[in-house]
PDB file of N, CA and C in Angstrom:
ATOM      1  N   UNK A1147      76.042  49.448 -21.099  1.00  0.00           N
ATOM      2  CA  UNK A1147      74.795  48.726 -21.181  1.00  0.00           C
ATOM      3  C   UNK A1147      74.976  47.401 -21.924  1.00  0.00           C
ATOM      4  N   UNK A1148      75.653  47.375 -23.014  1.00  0.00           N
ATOM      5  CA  UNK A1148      75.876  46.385 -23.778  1.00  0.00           C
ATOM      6  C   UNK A1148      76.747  45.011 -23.115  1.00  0.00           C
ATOM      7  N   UNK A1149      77.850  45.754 -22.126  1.00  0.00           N
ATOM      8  CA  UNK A1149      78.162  45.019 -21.479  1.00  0.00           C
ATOM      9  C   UNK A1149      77.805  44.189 -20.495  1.00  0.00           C
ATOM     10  N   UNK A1150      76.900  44.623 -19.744  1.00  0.00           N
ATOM     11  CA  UNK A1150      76.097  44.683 -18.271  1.00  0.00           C
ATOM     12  C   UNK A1150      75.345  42.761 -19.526  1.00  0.00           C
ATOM     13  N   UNK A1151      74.763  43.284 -20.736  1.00  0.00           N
ATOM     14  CA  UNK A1151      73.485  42.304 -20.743  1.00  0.00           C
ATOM     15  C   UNK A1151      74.658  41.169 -21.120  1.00  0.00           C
ATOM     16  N   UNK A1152      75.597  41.248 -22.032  1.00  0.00           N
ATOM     17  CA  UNK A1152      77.252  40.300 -22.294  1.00  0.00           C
ATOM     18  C   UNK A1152      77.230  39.229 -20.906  1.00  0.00           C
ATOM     19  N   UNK A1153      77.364  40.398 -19.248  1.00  0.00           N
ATOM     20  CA  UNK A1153      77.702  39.649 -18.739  1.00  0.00           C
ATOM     21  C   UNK A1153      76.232  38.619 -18.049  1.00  0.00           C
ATOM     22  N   UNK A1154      75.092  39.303 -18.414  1.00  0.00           N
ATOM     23  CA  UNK A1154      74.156  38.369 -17.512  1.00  0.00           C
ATOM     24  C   UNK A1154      73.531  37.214 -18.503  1.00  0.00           C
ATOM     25  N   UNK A1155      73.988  37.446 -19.994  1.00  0.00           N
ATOM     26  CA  UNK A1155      73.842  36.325 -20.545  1.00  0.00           C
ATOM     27  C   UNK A1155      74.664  35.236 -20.472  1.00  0.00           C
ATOM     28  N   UNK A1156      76.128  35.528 -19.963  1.00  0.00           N
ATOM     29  CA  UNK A1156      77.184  34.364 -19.786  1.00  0.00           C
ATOM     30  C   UNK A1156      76.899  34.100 -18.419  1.00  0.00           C
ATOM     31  N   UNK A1157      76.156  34.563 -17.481  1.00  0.00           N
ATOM     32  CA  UNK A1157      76.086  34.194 -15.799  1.00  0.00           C
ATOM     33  C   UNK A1157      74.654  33.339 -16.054  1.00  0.00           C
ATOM     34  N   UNK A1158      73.740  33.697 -16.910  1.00  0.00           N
ATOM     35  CA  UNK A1158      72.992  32.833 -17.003  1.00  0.00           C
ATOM     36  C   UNK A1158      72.951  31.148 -17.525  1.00  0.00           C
ATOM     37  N   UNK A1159      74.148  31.584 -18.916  1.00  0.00           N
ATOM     38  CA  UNK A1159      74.296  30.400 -19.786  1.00  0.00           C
ATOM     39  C   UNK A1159      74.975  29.222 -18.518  1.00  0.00           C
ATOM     40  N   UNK A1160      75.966  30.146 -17.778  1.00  0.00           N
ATOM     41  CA  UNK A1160      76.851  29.528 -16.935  1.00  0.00           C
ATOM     42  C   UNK A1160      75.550  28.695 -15.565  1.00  0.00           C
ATOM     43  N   UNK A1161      74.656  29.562 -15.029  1.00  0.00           N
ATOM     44  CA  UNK A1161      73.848  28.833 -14.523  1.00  0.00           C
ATOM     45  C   UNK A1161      72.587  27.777 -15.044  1.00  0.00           C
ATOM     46  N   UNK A1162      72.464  27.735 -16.040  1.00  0.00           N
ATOM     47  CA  UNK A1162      72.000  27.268 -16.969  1.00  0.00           C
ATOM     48  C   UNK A1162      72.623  25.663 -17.245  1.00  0.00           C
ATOM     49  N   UNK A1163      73.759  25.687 -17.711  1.00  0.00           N
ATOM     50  CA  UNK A1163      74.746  24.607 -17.621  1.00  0.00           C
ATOM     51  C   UNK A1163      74.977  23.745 -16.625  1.00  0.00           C
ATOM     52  N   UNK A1164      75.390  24.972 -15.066  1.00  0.00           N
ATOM     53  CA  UNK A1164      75.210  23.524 -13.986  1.00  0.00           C
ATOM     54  C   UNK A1164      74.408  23.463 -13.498  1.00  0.00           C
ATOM     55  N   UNK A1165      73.351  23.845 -13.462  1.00  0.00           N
ATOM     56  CA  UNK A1165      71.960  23.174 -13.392  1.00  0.00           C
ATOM     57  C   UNK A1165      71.768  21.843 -14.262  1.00  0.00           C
ATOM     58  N   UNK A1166      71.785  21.639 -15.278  1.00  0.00           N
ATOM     59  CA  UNK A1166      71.745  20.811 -16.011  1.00  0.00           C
ATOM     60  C   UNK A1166      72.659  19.545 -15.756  1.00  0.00           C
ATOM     61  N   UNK A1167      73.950  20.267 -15.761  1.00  0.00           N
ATOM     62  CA  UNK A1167      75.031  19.020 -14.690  1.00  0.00           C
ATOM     63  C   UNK A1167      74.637  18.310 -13.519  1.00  0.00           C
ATOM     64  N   UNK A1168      73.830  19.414 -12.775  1.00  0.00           N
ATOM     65  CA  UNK A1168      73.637  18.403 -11.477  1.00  0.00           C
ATOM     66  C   UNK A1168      72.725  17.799 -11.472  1.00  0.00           C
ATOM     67  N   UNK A1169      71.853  17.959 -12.524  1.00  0.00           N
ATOM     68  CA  UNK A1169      70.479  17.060 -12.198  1.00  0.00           C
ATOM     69  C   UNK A1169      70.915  15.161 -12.604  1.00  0.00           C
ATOM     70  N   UNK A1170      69.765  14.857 -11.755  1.00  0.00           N
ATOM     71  CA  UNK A1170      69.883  13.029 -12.273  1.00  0.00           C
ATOM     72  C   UNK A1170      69.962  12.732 -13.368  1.00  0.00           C
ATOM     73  N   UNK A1171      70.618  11.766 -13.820  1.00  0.00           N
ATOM     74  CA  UNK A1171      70.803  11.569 -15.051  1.00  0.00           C
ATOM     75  C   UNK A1171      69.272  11.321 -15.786  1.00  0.00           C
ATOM     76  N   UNK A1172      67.941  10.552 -14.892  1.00  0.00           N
ATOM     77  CA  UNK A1172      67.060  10.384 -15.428  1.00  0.00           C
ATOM     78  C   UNK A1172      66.605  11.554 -15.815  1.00  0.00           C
ATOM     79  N   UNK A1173      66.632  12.318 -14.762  1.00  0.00           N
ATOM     80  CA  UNK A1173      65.798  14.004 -15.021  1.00  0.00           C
ATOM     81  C   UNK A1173      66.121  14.337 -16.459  1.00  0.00           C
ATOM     82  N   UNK A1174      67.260  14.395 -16.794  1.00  0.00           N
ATOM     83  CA  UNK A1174      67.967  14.948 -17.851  1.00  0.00           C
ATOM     84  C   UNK A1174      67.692  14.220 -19.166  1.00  0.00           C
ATOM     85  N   UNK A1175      67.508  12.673 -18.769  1.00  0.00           N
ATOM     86  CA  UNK A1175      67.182  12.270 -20.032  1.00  0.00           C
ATOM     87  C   UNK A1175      65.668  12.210 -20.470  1.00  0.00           C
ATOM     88  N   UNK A1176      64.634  12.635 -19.636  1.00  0.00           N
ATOM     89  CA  UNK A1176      63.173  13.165 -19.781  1.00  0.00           C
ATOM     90  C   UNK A1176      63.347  13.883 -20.014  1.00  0.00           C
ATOM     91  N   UNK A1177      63.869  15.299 -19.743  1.00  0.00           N
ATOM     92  CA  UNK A1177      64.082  16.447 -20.381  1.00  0.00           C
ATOM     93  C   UNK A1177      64.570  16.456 -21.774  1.00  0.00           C
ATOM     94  N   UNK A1178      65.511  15.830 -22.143  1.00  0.00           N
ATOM     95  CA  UNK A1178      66.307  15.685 -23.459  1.00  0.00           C
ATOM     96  C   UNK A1178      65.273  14.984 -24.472  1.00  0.00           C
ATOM     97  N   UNK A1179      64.540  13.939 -23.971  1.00  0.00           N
ATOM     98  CA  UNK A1179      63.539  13.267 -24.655  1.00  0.00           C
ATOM     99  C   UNK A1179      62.541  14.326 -25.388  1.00  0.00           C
ATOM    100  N   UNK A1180      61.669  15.022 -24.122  1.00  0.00           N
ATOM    101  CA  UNK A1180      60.524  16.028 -24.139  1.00  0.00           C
ATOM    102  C   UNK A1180      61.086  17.044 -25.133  1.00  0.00           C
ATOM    103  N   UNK A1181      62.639  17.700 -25.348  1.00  0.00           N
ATOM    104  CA  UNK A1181      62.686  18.397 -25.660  1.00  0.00           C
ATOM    105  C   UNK A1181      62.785  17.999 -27.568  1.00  0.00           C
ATOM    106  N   UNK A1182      63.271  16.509 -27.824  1.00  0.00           N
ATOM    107  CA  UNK A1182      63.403  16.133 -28.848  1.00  0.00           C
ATOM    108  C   UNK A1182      62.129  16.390 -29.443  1.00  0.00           C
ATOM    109  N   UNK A1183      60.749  15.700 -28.530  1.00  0.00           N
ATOM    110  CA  UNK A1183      59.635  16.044 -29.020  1.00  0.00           C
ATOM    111  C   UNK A1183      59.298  17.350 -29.287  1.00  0.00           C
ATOM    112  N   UNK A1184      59.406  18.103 -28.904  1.00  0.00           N
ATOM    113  CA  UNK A1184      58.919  19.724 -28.968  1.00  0.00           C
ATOM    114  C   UNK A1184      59.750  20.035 -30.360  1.00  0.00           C
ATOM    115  N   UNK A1185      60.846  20.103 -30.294  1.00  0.00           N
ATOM    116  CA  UNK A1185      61.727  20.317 -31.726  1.00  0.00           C
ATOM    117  C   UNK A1185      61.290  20.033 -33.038  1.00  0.00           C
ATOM    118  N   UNK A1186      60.818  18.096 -33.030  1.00  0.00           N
ATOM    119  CA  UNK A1186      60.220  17.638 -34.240  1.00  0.00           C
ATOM    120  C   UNK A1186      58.772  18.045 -34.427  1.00  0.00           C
ATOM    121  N   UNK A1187      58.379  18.691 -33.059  1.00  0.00           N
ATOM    122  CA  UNK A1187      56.734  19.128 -33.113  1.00  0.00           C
ATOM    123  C   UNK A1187      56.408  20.534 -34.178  1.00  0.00           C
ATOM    124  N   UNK A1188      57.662  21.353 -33.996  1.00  0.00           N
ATOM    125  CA  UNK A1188      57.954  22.447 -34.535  1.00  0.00           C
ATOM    126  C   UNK A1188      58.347  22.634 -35.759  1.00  0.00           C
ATOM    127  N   UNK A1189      59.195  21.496 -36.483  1.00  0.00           N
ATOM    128  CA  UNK A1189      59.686  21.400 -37.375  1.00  0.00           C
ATOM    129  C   UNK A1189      61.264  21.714 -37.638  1.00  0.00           C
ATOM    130  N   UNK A1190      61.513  21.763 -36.406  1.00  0.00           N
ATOM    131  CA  UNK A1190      63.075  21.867 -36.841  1.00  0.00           C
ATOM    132  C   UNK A1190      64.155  21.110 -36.276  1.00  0.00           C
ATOM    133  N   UNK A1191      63.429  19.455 -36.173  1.00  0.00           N
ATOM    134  CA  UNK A1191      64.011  18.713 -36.205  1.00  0.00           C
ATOM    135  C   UNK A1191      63.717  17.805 -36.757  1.00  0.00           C
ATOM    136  N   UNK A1192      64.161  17.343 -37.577  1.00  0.00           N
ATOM    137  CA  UNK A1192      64.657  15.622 -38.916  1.00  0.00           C
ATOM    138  C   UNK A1192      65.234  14.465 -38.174  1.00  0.00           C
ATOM    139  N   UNK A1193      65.052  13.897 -37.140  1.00  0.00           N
ATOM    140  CA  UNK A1193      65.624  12.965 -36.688  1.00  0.00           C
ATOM    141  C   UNK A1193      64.852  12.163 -36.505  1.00  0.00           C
ATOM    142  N   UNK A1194      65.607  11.004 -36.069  1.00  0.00           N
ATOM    143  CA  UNK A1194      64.616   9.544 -36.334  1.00  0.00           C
ATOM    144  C   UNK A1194      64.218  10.022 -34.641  1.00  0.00           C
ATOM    145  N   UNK A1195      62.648   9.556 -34.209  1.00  0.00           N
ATOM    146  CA  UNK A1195      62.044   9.642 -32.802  1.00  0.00           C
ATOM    147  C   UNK A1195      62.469   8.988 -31.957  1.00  0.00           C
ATOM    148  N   UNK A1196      63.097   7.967 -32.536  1.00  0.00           N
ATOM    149  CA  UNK A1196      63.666   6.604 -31.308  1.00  0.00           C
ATOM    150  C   UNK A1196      65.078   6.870 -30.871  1.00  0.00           C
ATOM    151  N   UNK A1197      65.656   8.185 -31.516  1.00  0.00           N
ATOM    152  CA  UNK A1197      66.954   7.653 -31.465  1.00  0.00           C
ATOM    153  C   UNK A1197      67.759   8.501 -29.551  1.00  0.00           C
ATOM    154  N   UNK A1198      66.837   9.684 -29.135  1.00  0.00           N
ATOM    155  CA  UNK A1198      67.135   9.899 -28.067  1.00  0.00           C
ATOM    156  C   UNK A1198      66.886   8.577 -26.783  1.00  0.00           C
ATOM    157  N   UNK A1199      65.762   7.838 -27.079  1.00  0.00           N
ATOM    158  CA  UNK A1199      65.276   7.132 -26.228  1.00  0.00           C
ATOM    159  C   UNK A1199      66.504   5.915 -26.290  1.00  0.00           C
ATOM    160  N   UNK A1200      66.669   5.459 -27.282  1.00  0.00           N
ATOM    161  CA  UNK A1200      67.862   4.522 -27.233  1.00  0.00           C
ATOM    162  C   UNK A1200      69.311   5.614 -27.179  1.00  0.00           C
ATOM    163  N   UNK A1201      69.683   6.325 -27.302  1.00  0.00           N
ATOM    164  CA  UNK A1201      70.828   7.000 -26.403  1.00  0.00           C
ATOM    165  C   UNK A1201      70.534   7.192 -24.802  1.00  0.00           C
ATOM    166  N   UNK A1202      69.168   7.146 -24.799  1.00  0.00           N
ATOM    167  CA  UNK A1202      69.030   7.102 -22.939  1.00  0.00           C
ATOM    168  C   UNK A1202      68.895   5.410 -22.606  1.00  0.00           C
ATOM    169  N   UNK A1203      68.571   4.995 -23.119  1.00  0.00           N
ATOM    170  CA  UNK A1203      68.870   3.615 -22.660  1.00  0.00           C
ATOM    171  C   UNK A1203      69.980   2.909 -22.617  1.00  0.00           C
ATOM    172  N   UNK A1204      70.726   3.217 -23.274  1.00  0.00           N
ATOM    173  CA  UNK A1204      72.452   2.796 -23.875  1.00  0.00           C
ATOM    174  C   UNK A1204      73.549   3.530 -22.775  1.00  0.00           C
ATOM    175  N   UNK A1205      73.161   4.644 -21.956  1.00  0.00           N
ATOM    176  CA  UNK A1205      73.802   5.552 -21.005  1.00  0.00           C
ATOM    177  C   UNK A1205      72.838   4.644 -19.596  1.00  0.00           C
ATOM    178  N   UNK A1206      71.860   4.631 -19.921  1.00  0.00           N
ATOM    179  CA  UNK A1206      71.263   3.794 -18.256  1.00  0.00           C
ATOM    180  C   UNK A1206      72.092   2.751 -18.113  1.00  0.00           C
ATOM    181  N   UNK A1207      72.717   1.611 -19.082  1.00  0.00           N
ATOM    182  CA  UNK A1207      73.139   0.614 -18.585  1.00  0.00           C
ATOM    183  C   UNK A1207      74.581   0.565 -18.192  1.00  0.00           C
ATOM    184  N   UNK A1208      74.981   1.558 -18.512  1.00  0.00           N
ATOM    185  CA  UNK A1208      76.277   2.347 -17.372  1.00  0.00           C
ATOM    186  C   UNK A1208      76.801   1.649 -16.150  1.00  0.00           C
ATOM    187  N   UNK A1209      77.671   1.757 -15.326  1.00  0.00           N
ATOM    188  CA  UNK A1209      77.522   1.684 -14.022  1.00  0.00           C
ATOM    189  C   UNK A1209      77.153   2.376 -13.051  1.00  0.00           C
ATOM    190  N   UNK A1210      76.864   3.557 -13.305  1.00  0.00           N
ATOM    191  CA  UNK A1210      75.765   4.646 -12.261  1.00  0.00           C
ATOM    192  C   UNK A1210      74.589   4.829 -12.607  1.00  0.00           C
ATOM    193  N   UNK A1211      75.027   5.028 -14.819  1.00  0.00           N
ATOM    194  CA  UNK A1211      73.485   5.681 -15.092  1.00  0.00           C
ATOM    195  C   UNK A1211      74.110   6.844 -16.096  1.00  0.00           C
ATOM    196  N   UNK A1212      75.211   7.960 -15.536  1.00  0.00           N
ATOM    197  CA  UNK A1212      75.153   9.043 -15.794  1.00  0.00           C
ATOM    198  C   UNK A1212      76.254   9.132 -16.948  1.00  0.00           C
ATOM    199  N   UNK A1213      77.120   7.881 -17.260  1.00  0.00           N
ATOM    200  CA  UNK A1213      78.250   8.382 -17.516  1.00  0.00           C
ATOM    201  C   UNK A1213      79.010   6.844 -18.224  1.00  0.00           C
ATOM    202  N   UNK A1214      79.438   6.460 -19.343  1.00  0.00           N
ATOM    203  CA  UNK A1214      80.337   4.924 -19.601  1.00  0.00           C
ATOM    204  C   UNK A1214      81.775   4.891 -19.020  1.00  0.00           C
ATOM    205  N   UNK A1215      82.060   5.946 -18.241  1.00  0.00           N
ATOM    206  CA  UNK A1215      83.673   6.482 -18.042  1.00  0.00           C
ATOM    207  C   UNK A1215      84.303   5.163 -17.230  1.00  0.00           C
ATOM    208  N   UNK A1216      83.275   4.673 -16.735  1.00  0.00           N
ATOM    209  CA  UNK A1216      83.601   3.884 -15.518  1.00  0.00           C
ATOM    210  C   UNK A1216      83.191   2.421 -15.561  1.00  0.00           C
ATOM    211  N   UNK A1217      82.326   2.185 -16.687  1.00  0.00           N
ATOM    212  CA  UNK A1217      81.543   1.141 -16.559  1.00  0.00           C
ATOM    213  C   UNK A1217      82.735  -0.503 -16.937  1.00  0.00           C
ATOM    214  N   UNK A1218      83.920   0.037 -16.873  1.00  0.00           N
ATOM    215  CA  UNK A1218      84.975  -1.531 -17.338  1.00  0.00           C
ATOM    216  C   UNK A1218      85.384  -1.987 -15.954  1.00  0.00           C
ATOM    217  N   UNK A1219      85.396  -0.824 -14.824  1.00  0.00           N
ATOM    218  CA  UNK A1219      86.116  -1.248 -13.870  1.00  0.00           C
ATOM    219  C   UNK A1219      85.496  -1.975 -12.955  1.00  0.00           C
ATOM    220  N   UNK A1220      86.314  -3.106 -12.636  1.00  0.00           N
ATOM    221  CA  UNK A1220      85.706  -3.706 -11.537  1.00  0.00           C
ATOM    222  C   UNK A1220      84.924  -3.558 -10.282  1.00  0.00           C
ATOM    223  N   UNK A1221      86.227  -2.499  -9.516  1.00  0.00           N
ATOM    224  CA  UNK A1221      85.580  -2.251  -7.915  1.00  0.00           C
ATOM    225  C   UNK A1221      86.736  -1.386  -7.599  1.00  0.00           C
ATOM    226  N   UNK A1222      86.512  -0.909  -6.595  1.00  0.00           N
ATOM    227  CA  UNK A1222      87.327   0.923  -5.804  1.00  0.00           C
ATOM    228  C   UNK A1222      88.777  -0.291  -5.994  1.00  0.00           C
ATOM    229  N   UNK A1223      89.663   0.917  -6.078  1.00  0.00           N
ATOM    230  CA  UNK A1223      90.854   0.950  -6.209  1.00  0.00           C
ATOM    231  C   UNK A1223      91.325   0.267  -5.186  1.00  0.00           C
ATOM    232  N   UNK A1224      92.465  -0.917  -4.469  1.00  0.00           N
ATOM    233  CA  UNK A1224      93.037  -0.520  -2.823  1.00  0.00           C
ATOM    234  C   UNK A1224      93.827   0.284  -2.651  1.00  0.00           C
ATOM    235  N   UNK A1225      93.497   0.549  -1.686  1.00  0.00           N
ATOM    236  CA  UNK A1225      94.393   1.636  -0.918  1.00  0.00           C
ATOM    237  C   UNK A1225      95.813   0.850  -0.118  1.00  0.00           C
ATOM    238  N   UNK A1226      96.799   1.220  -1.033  1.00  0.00           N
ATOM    239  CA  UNK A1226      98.182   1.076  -0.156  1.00  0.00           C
ATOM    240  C   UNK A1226      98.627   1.831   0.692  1.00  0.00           C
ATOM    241  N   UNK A1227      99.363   1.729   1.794  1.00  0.00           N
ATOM    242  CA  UNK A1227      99.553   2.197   2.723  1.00  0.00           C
ATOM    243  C   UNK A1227     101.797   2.420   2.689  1.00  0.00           C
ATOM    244  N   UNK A1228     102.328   2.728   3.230  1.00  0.00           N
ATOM    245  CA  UNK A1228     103.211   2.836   3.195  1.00  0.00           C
ATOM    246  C   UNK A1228     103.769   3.326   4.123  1.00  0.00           C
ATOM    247  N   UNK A1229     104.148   2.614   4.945  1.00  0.00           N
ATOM    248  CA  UNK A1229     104.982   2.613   6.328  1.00  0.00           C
ATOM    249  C   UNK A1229     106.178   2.957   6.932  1.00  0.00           C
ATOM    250  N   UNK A1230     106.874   4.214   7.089  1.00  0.00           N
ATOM    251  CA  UNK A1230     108.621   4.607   7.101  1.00  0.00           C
ATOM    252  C   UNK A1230     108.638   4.277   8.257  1.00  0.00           C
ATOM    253  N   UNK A1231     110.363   3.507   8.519  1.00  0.00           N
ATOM    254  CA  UNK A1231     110.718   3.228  10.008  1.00  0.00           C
ATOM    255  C   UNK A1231     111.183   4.424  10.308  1.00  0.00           C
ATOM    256  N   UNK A1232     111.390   4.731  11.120  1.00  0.00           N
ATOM    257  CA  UNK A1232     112.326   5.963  11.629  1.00  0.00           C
ATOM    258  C   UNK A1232     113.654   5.257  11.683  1.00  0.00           C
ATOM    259  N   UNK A1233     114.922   5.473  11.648  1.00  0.00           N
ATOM    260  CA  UNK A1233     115.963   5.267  11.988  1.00  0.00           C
ATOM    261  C   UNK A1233     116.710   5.660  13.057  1.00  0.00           C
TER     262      UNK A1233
END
């Protein structure tokens, strides 16, 4: 029994997670916002109010939105090609 709930709490956490991965980055950062509010509404969060909204603004100016991983590079890679003669 103990095991059974072990595993549907890690199948949940696990669906839980990529759910969260796949959503838009906006979705996620309304969610993350809303949830900041609810936290400090409750009291068990001490953080300054502005500071999720400027971490979502600082990630929007990205080059997708979702992510800075990418935001130095110019443009797609080229693609080389490489041609053997036969002999």
């Amino acid at each position: 029994m103990l095991e059974d709930l072990i595993v549907y709490a890690a199948v949940g956490c696990a669906g839980l997670y990529s759910g969260w991965r796949l959503l838009p980055a906006a979705a996620r950062f309304s969610l993350a916002e809303r949830a900041a509010t609810l936290a400090q509404g409750l009291g068990l969060a001490k953080t300054d109010p502005d500071a999720v909204r400027r971490r979502a603004a600082a990630r929007a100016r990205s080059a997708c939105g979702g992510c800075s991983g990418c935001a130095g590079k110019t443009g797609p890679q080229p693609v080389l090609f490489i041609n053997r003669k036969d002999s």
